[in-house]
PDB file of C-alpha atoms in Angstrom:
ATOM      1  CA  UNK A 423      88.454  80.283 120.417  1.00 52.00           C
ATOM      2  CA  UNK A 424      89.311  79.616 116.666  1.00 85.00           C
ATOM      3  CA  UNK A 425      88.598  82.534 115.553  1.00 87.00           C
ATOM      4  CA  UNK A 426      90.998  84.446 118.359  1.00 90.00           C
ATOM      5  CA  UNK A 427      93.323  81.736 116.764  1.00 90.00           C
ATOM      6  CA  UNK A 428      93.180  82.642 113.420  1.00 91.00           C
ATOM      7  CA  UNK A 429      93.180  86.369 114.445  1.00 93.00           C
ATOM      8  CA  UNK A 430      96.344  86.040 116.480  1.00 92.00           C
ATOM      9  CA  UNK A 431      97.748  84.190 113.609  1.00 93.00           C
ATOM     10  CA  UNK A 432      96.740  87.248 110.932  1.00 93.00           C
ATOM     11  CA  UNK A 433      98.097  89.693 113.533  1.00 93.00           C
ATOM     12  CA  UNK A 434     101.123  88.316 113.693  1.00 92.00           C
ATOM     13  CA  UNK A 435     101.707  87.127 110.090  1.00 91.00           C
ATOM     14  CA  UNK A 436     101.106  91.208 109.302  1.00 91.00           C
ATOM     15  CA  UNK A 437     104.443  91.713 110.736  1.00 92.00           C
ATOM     16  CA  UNK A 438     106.307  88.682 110.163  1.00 89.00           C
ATOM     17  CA  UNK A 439     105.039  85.827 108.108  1.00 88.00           C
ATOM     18  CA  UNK A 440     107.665  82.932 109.690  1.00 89.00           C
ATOM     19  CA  UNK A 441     106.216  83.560 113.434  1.00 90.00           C
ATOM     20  CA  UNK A 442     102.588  83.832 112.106  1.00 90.00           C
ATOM     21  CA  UNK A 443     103.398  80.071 110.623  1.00 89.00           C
ATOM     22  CA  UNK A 444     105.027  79.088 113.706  1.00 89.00           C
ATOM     23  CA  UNK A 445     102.231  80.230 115.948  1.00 91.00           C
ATOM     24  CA  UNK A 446      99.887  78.363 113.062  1.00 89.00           C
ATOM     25  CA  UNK A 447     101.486  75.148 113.929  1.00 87.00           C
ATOM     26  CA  UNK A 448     101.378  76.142 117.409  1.00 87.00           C
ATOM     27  CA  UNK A 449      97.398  75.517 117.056  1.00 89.00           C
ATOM     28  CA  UNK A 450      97.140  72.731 114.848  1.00 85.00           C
ATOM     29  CA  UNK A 451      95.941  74.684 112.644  1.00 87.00           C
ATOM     30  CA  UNK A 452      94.651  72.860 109.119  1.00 86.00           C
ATOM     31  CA  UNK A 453      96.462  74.056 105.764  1.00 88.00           C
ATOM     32  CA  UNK A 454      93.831  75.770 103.995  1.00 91.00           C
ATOM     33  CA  UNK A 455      93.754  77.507 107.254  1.00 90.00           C
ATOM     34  CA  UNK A 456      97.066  78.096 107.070  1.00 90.00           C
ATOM     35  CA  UNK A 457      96.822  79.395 103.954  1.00 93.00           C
ATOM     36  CA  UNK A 458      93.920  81.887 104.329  1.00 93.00           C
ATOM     37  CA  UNK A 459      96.143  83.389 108.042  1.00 93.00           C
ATOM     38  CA  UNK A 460      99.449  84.044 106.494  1.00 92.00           C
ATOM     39  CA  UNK A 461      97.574  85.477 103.268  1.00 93.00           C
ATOM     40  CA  UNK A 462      95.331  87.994 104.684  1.00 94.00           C
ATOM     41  CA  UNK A 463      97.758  88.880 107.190  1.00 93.00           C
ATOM     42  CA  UNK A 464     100.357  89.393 105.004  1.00 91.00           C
ATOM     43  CA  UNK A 465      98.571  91.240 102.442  1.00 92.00           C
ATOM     44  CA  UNK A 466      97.087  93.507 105.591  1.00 94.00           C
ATOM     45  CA  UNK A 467     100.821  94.140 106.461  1.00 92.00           C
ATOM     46  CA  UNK A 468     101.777  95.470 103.116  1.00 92.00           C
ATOM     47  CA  UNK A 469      98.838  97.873 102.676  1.00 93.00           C
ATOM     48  CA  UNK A 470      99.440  99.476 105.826  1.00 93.00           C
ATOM     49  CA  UNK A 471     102.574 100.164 105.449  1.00 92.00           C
ATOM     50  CA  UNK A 472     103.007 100.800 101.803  1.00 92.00           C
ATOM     51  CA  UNK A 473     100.532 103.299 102.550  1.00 92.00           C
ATOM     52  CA  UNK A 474     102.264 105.022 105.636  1.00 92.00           C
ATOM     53  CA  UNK A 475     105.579 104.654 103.734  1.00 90.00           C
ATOM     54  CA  UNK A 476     103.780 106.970 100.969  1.00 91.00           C
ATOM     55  CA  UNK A 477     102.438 109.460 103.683  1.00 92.00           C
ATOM     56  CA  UNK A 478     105.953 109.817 104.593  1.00 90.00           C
ATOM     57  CA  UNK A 479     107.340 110.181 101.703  1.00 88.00           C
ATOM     58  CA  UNK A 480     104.498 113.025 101.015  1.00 90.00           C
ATOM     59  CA  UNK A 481     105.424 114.759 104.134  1.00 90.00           C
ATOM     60  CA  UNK A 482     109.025 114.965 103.206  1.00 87.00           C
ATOM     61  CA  UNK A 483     108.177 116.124 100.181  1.00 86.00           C
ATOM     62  CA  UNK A 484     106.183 118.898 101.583  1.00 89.00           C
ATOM     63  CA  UNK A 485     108.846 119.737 104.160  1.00 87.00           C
ATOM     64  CA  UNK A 486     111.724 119.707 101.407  1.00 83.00           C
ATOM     65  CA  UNK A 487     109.426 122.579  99.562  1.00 83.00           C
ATOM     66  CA  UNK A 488     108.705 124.182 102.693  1.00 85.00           C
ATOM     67  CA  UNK A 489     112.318 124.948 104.108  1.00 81.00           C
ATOM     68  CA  UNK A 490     113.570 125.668 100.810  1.00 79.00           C
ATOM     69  CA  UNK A 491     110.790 128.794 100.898  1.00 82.00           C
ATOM     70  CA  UNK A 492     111.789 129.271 104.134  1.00 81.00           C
ATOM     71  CA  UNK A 493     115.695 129.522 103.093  1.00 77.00           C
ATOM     72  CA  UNK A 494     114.546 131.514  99.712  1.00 78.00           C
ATOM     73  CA  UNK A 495     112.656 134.295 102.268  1.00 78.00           C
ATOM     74  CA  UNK A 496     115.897 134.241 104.406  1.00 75.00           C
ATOM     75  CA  UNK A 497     118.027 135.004 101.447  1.00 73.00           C
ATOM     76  CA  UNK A 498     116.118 138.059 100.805  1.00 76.00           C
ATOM     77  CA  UNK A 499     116.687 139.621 103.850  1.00 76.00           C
ATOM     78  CA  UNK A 500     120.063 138.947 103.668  1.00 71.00           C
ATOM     79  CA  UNK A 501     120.362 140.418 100.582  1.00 71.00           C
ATOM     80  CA  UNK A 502     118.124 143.250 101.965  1.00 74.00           C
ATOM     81  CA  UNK A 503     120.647 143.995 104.960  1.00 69.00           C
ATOM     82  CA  UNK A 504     123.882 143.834 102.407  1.00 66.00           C
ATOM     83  CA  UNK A 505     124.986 140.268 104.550  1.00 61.00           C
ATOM     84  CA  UNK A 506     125.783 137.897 101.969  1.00 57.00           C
ATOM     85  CA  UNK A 507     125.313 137.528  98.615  1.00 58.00           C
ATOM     86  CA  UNK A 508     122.314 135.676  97.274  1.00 53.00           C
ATOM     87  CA  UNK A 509     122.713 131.653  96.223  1.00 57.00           C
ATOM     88  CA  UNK A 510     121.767 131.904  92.691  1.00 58.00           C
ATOM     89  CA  UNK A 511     118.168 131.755  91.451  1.00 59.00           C
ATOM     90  CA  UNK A 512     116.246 128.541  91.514  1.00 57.00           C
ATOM     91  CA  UNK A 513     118.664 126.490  93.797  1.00 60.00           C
ATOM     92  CA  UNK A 514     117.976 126.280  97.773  1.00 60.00           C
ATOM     93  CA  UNK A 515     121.179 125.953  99.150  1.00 63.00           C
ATOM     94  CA  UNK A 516     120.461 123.474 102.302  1.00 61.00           C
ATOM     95  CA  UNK A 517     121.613 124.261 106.033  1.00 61.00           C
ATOM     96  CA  UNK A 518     124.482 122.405 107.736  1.00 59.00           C
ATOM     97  CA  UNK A 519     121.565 120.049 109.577  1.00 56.00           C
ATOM     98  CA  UNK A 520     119.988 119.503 105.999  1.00 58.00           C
ATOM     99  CA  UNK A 521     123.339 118.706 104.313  1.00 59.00           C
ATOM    100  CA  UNK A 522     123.966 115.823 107.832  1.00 55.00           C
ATOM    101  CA  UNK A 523     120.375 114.812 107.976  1.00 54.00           C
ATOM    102  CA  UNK A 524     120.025 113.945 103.967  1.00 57.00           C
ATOM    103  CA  UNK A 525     123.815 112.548 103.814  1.00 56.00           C
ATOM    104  CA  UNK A 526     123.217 108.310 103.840  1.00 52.00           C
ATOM    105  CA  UNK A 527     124.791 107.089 107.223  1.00 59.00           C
ATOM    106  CA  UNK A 528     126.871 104.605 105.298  1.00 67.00           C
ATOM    107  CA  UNK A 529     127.474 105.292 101.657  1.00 74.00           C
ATOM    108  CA  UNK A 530     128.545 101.469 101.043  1.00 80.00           C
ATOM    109  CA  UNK A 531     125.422 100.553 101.908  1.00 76.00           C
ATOM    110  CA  UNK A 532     123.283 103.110 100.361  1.00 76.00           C
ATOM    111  CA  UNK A 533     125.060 102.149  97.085  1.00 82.00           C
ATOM    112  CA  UNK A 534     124.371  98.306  97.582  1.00 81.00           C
ATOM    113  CA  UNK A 535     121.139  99.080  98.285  1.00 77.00           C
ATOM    114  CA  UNK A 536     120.615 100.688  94.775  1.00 81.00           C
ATOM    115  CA  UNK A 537     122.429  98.119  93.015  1.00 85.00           C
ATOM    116  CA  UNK A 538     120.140  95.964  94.250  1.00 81.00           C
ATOM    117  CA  UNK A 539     116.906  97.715  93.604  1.00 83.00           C
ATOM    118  CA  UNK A 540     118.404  97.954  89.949  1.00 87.00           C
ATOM    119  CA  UNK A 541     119.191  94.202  89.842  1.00 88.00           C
ATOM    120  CA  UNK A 542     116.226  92.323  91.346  1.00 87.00           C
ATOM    121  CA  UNK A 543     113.468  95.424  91.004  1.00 88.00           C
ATOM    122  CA  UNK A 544     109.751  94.788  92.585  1.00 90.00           C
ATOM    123  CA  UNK A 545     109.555  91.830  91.196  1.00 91.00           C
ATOM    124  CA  UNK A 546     113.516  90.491  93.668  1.00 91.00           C
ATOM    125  CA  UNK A 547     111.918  92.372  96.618  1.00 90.00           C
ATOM    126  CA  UNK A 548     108.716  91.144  96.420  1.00 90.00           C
ATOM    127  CA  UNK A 549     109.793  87.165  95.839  1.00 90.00           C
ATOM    128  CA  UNK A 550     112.450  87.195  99.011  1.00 89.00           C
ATOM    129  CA  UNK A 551     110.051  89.674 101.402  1.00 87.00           C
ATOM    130  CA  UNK A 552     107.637  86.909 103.215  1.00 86.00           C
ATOM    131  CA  UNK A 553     110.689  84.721 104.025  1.00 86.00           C
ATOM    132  CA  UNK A 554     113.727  86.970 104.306  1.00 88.00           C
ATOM    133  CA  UNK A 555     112.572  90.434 105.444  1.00 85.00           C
ATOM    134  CA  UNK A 556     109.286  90.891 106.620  1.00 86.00           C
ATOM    135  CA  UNK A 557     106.353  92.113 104.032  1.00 86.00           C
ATOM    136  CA  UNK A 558     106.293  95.802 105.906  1.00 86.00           C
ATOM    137  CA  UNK A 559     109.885  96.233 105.462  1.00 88.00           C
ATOM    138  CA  UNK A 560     109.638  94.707 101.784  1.00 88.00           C
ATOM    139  CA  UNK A 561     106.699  97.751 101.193  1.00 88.00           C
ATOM    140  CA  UNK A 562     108.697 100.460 102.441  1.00 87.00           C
ATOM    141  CA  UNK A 563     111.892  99.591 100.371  1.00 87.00           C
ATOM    142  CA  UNK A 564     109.583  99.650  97.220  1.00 89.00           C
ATOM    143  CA  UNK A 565     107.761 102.966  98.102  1.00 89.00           C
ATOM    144  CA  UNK A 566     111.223 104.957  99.050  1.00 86.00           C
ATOM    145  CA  UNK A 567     112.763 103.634  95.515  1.00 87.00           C
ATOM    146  CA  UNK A 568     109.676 105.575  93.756  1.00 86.00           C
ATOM    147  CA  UNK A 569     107.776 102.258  92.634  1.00 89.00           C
ATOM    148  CA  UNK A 570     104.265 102.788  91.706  1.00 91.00           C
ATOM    149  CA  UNK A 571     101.445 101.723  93.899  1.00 91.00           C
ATOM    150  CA  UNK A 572     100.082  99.173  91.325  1.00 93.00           C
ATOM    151  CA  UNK A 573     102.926  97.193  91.130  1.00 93.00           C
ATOM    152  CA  UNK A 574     103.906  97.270  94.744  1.00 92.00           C
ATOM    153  CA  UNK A 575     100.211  95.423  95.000  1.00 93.00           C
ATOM    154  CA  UNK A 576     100.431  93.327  92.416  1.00 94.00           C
ATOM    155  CA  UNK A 577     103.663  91.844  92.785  1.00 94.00           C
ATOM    156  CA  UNK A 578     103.674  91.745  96.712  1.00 92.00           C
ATOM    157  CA  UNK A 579     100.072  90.341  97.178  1.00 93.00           C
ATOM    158  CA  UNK A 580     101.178  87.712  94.514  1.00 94.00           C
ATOM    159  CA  UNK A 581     104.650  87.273  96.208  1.00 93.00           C
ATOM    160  CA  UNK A 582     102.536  86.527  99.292  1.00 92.00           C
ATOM    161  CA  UNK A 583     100.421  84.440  98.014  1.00 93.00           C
ATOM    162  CA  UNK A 584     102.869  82.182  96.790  1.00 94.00           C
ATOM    163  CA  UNK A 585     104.646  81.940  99.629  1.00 92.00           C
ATOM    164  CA  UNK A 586     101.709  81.578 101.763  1.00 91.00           C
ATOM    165  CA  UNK A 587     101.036  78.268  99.617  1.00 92.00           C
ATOM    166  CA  UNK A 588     104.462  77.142 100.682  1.00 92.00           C
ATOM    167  CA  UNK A 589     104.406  77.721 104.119  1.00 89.00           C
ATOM    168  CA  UNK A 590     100.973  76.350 104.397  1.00 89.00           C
ATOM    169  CA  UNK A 591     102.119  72.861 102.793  1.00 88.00           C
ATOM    170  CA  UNK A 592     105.543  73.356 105.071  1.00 86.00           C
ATOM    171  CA  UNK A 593     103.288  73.719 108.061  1.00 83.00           C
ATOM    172  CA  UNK A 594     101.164  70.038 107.210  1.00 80.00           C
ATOM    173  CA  UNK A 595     104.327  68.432 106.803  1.00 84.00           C
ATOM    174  CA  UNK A 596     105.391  69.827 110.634  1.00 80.00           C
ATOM    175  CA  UNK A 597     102.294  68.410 111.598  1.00 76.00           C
ATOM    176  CA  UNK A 598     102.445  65.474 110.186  1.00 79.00           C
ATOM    177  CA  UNK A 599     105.914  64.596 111.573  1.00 79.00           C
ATOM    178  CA  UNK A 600     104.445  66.002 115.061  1.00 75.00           C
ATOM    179  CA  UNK A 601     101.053  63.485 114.795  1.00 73.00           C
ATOM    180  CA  UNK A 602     100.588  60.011 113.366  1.00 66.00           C
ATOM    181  CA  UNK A 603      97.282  60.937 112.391  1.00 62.00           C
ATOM    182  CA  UNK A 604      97.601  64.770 110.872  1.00 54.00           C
ATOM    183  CA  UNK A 605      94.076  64.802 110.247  1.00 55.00           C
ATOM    184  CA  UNK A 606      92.933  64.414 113.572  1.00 56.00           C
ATOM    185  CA  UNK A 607      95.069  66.998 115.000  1.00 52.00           C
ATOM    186  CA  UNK A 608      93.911  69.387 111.812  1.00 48.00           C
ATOM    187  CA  UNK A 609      89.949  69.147 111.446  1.00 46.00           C
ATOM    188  CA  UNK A 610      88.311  71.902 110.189  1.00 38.00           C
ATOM    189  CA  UNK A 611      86.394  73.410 112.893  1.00 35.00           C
TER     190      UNK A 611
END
């Protein structure tokens, strides 16, 4: 049964690291437990989806390069049949459903966005992700502003760490208000 427990709890913390505490609590779970949960599963949670976020970002890459070939082999045929005239050399000139689908859906935002990224960097993302956001969403948002894989590590697996700590010392004082005796409620196996 515990260790269903702590799996649940590492399952759950992947996603969101406030409902993996919660669910922690939930079990009487003891701090170092805690701890150890909301760490692995965070840090699980960020290198899954910092590494899907960079397969994306790869594929739309490779379909950018793709469909501008694609246009460039158009042109040519156009030009071949005396149609249009040809966009000049070296620039793709991207269809209407390009020039919707790459357009930001709210240009406010998009530009908040970046100000923020330039503000607060990996380093801003990384310290408000566990509590805030949750750690997958705080990957992606580095990977799509072109941070390096290193630091997205680094700073998030310390980030989570960290917060881990606090949540697991959080959680004991829950318990404690919820028990007279925490340590009875909290043995270690």
């Amino acid at each position: 049964m515990d260790f269903l427990q702590w799996l649940s709890v590492i399952g759950l913390s992947a996603f969101k690291v406030i409902p993996g505490l919660a669910l922690a609590i939930a079990y009487n779970m003891h701090p170092l437990e805690i701890f150890i949960c909301l760490s692995i599963g965070g840090m699980l949670g960020i290198t899954f989806f910092t590494l899907f976020a960079v397969r994306i970002r790869q594929w739309r890459k490779r379909r950018r390069v793709r469909k501008a070939q694609k246009y460039k082999a158009l042109e040519k045929e156009r030009l071949a049949d005396g149609k249009t005239p040809p966009a000049p050399e070296g620039i793709a000139k991207p269809s209407r459903f390009e020039r919707r689908m790459n357009k930001p859906v709210n240009i406010r935002k998009a530009r908040r966005t970046k100000r923020l990224w330039n503000k607060v960097g990996i380093i801003g993302i990384a310290l408000i992700t566990p509590p805030i956001i949750s750690p997958p969403i705080g990957a992606l948002i580095s990977v799509f502003f072109g941070e390096r894989l290193r630091r997205i590590f680094l700073f998030m697996f310390l980030s989570t760490l960290l917060w881990a700590a606090i949540f697991a010392l959080l959680g004991h004082q829950i318990l404690e208000l919820l028990y007279d005796d925490p340590t009875t409620a909290t043995d270690l196996f």
